[in-house]
Tab-separated table of C-alpha atoms and ligand atoms in Angstrom:
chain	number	residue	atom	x	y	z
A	1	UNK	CA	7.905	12.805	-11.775
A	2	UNK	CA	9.710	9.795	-11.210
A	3	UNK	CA	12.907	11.147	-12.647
A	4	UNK	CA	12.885	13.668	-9.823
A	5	UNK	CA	12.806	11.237	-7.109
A	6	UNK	CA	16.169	9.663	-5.919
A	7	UNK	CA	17.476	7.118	-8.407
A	8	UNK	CA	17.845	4.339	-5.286
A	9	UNK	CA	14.194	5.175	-4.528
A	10	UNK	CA	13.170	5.119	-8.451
A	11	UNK	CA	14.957	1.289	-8.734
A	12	UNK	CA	12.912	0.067	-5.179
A	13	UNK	CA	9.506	1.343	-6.740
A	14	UNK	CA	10.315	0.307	-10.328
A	15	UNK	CA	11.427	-3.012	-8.796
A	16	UNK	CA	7.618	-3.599	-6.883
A	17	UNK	CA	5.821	-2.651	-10.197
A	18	UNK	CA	7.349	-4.987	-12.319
A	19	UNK	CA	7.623	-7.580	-9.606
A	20	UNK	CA	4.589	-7.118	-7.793
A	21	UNK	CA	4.264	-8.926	-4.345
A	22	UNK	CA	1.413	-11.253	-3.593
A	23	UNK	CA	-0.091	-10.063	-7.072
A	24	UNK	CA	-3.297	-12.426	-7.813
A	25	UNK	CA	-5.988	-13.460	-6.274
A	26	UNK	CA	-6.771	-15.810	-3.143
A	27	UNK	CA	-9.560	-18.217	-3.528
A	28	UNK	CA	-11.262	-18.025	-0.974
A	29	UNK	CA	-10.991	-14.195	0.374
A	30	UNK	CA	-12.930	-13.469	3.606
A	31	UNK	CA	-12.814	-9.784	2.046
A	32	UNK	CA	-12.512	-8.071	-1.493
A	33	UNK	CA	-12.897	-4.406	-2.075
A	34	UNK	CA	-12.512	-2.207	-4.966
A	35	UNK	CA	-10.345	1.045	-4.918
A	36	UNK	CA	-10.093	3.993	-7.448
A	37	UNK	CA	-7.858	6.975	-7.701
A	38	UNK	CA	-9.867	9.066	-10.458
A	39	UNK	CA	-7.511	11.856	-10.779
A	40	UNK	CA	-4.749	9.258	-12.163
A	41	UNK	CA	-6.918	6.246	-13.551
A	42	UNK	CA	-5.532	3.853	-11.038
A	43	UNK	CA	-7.559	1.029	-9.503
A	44	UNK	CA	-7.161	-2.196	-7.673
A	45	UNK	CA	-9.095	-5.076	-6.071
A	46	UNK	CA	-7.578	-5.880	-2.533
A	47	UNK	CA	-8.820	-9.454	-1.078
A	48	UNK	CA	-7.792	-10.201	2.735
A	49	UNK	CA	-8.103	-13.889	4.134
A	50	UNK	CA	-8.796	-12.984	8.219
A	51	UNK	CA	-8.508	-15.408	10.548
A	52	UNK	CA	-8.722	-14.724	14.803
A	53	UNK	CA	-7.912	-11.305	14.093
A	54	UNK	CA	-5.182	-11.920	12.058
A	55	UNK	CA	-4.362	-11.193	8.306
A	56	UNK	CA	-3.132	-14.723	7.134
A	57	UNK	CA	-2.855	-13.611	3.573
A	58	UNK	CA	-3.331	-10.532	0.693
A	59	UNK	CA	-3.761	-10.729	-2.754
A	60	UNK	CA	-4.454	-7.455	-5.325
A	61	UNK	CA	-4.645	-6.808	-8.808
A	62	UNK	CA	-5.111	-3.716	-10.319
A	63	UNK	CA	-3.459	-1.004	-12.749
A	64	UNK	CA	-2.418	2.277	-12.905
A	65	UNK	CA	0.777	4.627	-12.135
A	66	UNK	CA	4.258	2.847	-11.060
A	67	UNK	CA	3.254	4.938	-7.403
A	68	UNK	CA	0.069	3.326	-6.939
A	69	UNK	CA	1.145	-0.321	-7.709
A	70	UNK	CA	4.410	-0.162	-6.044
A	71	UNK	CA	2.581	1.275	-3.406
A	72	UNK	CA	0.196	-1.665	-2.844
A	73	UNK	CA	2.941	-4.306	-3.224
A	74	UNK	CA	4.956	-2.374	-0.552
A	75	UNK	CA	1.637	-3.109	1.456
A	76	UNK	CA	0.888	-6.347	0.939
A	77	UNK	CA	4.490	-7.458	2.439
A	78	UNK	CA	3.894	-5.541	5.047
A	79	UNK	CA	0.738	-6.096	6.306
A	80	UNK	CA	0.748	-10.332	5.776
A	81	UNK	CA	0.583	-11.693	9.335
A	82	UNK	CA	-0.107	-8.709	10.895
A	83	UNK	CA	-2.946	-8.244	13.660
A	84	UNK	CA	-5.721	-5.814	12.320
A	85	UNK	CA	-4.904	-3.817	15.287
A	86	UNK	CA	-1.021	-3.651	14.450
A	87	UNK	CA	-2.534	-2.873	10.272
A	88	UNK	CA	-4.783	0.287	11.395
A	89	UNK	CA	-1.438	1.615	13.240
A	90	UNK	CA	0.669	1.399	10.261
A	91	UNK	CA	-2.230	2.995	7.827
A	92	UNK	CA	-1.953	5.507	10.431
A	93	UNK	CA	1.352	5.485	10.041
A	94	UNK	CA	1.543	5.633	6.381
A	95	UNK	CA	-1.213	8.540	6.595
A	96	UNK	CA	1.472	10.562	8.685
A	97	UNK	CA	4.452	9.731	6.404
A	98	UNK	CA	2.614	11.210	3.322
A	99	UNK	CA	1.438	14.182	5.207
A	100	UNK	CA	4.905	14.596	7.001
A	101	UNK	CA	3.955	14.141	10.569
A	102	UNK	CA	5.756	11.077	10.625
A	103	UNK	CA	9.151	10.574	9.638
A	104	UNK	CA	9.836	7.068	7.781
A	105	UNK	CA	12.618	6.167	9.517
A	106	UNK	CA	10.724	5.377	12.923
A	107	UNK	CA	8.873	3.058	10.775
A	108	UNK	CA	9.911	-0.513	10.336
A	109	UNK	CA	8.347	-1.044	7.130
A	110	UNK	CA	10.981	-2.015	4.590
A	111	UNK	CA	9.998	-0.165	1.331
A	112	UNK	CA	8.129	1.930	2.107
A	113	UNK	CA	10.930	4.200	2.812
A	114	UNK	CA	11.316	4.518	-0.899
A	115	UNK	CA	7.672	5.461	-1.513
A	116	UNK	CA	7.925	8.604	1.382
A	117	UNK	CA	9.871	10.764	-1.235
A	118	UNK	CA	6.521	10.845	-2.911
A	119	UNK	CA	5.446	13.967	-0.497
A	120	UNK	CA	7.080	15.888	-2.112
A	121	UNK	CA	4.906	15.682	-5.052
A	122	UNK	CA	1.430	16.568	-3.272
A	123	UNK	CA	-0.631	14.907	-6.534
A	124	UNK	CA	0.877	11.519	-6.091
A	125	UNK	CA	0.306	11.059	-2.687
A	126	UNK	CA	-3.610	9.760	-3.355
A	127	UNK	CA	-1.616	7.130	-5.333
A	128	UNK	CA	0.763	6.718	-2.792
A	129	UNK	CA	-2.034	6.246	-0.483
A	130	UNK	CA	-4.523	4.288	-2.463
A	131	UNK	CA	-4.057	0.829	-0.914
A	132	UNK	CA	-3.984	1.852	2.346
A	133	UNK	CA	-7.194	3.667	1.812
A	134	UNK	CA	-8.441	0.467	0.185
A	135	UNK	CA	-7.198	-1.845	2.665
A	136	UNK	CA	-9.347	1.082	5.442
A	137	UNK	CA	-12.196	-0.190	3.566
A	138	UNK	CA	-11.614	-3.680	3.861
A	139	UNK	CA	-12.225	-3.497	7.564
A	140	UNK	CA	-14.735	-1.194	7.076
A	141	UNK	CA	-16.555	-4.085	5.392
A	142	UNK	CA	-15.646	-6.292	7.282
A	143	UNK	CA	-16.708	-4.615	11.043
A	144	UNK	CA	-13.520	-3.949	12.535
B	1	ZN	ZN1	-1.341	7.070	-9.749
């Protein structure tokens, strides 16, 4: 499927899975949770250090489709030193890109442009989606 995406998009999602941002782990994480994606095989670990509120830092591992791990990497840059409130908007957000009730380009979120051209392909959107999903459980977890 990646061939049918738009070769700009294809280079900005190849570029995150072979250069994965904040890729690792933290050592002391005030949050780790697991996520799976069963109908492709992908999983990751997502750690959070919280601090007043704040996300001071993400680490992940985890493998699976270019999507999924792009996806995540997209996320990580995102969300570092954002509020929790200001990280539940954008997985809102990012919820409404991949369903199409909210267009991308309102969005200041850097790559993740390239990942919207996923919703097109209704299978890899749970991919798409997986560390937001992930990172929904992390406050779950966590109370907030
Ligand atoms: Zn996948």
């Amino acid at each position: 499927m990646m061939d049918n995406l738009d070769s700009l998009y294809r280079e900005v999602i190849l570029d995150h899975f072979q250069n994965p941002r904040h890729h690792g782990a933290l050592t002391e994480p005030t949050v780790a949770v697991d996520g799976k994606n069963p109908l492709c095989g992908d999983e990751i670990t997502l750690q959070l250090s919280v601090e007043n509120g704040v996300i001071k830092d993400v680490a992940w591992d985890g493998k699976g489709c270019a999507i999924s791990q792009a996806s995540i990497s997209v996320l990580a840059e995102n969300v570092v030193g954002k509020t929790i409130i200001e990280a539940k908007e954008m997985i809102n957000n990012v919820k409404g890109v991949m369903n199409g009730s909210v267009e991308v380009e309102t969005l200041d979120m850097g790559d993740l442009e390239a990942l919207a051209g996923v919703r097109q392909f209704p299978v890899r959107i749970k991919c798409a989606l997986l560390g937001w999903t992930t990172l929904e459980e992390a406050f779950k977890e966590l109370n907030i």
